[in-house]
Short mmCIF file of C-alpha atoms in Angstrom, two decimals:
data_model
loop_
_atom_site.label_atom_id
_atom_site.label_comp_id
_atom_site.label_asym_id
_atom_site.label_seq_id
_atom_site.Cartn_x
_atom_site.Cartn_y
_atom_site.Cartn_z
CA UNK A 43 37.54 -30.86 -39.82
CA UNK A 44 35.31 -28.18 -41.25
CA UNK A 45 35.61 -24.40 -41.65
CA UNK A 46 33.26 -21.85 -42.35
CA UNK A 47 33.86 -17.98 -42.84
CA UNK A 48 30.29 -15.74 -43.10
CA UNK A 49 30.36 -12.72 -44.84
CA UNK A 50 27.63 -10.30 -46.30
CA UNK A 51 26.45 -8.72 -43.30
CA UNK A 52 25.97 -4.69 -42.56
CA UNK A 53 24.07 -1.51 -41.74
CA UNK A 54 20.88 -1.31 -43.74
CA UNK A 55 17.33 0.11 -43.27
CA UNK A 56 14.07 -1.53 -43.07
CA UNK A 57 12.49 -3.07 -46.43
CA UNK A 58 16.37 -3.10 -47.77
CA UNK A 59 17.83 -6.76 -48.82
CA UNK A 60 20.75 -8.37 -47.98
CA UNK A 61 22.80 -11.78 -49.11
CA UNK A 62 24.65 -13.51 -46.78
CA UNK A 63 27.49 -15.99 -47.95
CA UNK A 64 28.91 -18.70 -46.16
CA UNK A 65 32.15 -20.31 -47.42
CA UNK A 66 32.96 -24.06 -46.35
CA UNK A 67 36.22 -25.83 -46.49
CA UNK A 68 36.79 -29.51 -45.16
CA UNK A 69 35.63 -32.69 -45.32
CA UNK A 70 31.70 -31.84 -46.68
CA UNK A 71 29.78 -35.04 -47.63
CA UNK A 72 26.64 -34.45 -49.46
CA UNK A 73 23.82 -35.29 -46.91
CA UNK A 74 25.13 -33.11 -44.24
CA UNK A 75 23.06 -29.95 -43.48
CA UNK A 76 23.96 -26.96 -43.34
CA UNK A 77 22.15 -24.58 -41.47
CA UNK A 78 21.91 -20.87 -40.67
CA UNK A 79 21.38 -19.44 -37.55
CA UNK A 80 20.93 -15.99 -35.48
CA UNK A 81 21.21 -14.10 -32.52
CA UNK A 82 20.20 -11.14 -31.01
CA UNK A 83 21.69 -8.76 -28.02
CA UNK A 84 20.22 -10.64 -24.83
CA UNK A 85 18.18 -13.55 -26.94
CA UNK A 86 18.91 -17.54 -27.52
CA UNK A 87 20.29 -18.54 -30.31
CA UNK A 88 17.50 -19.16 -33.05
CA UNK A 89 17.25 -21.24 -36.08
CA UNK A 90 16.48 -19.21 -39.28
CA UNK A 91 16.87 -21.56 -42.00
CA UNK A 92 18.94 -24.75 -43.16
CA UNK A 93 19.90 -26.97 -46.76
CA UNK A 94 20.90 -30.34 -47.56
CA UNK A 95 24.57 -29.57 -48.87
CA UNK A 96 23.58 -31.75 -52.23
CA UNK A 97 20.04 -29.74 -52.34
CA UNK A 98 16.75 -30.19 -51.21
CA UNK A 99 15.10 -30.68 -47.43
CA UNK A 100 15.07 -26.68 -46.97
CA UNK A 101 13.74 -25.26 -44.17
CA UNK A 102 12.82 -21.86 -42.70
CA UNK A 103 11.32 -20.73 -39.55
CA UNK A 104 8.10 -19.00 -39.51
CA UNK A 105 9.90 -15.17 -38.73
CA UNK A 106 11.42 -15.13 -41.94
CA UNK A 107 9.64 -17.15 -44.52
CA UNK A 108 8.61 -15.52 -47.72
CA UNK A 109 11.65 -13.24 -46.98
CA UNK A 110 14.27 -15.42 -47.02
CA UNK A 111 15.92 -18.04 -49.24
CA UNK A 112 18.58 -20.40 -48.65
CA UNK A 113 20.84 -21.58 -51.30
CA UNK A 114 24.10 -23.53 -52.06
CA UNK A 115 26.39 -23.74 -54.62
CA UNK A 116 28.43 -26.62 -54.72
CA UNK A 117 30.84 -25.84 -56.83
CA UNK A 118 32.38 -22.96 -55.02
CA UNK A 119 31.44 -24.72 -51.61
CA UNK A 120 28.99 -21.55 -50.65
CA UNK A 121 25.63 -21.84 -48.51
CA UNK A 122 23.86 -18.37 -49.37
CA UNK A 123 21.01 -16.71 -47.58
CA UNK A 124 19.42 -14.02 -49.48
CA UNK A 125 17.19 -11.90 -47.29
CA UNK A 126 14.60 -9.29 -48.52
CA UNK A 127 11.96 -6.89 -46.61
CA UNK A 128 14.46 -6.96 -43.64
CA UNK A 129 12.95 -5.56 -40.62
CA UNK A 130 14.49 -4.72 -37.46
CA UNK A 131 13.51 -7.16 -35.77
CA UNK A 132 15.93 -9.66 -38.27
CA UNK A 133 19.03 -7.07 -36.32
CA UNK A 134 21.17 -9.97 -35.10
CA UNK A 135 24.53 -12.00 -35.74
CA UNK A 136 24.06 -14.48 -38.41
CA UNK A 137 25.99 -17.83 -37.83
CA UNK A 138 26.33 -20.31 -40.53
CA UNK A 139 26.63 -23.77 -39.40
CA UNK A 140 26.74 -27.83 -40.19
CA UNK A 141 25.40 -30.53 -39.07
CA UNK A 142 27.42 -33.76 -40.03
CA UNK A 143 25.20 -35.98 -38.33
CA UNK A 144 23.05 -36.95 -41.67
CA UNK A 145 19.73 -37.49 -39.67
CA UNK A 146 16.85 -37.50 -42.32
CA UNK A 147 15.21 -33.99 -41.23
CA UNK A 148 16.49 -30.45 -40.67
CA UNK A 149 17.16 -29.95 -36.82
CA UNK A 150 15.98 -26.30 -35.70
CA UNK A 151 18.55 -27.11 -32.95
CA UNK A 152 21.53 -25.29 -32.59
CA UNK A 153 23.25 -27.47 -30.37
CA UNK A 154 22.50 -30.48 -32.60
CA UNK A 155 25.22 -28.39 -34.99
CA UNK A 156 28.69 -29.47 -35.21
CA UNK A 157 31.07 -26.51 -36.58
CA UNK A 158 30.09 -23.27 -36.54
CA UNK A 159 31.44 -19.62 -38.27
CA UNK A 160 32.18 -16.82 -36.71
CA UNK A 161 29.33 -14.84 -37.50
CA UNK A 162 28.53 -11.41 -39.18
CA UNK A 163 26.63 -8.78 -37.81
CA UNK A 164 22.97 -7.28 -39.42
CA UNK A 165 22.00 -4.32 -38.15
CA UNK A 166 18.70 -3.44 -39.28
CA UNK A 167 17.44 0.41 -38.87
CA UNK A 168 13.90 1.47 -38.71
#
């Protein structure tokens, strides 16, 4: 069993920055992936950017690279996503999430993740 609490989120204005944390607890094995997702009033669920939990085989989707960076630190069990020139179009709940299934490439597939947090809200003004 895995658990994973986001925090980080608020209220901030476009061209502000924000970090995002994600705390994991459970059985983690280093080639799962964890991911990070988001989603907005009325919208599907869309990847924004996922890690190998030992490092490496990062991934981003288009709307965000160059703004965001994903990161992990292992020894306090913490996926991070730093996010910078926020627009308000990024206004949306940020999941964390992880995929135990070890498969050899990031999956931009949110149903292909197994545990997910309970989110924290961005709200981005303009």
């Amino acid at each position: 069993q895995v658990q994973l609490v986001e925090s980080g989120g608020g209220l901030v204005q476009a061209g502000d920055s924000l970090m995002l944390s994600c705390a994991a607890s459970g059985r983690i094995f280093s080639r799962h992936i964890m991911g990070w997702f988001r989603q907005a009033p009325g919208k599907e669920r869309e990847f924004v950017a996922a890690i190998l939990w030992s490092g490496g085989m990062i991934s981003y989707a288009d709307s965000v690279k160059g703004r965001f960076t994903i990161s992990r630190d292992n020894a306090k069990n913490t996926v991070f996503l730093q996010m910078n020139s926020l627009e308000p179009e990024d206004t949306a709940v940020y999941y964390c999430a992880l995929d135990r299934s070890q498969r050899l490439v990031v999956s931009t597939v949110w149903s292909e993740y197994d545990y997910w947090g309970q989110g924290t809200q961005v709200t981005v003004s303009s």
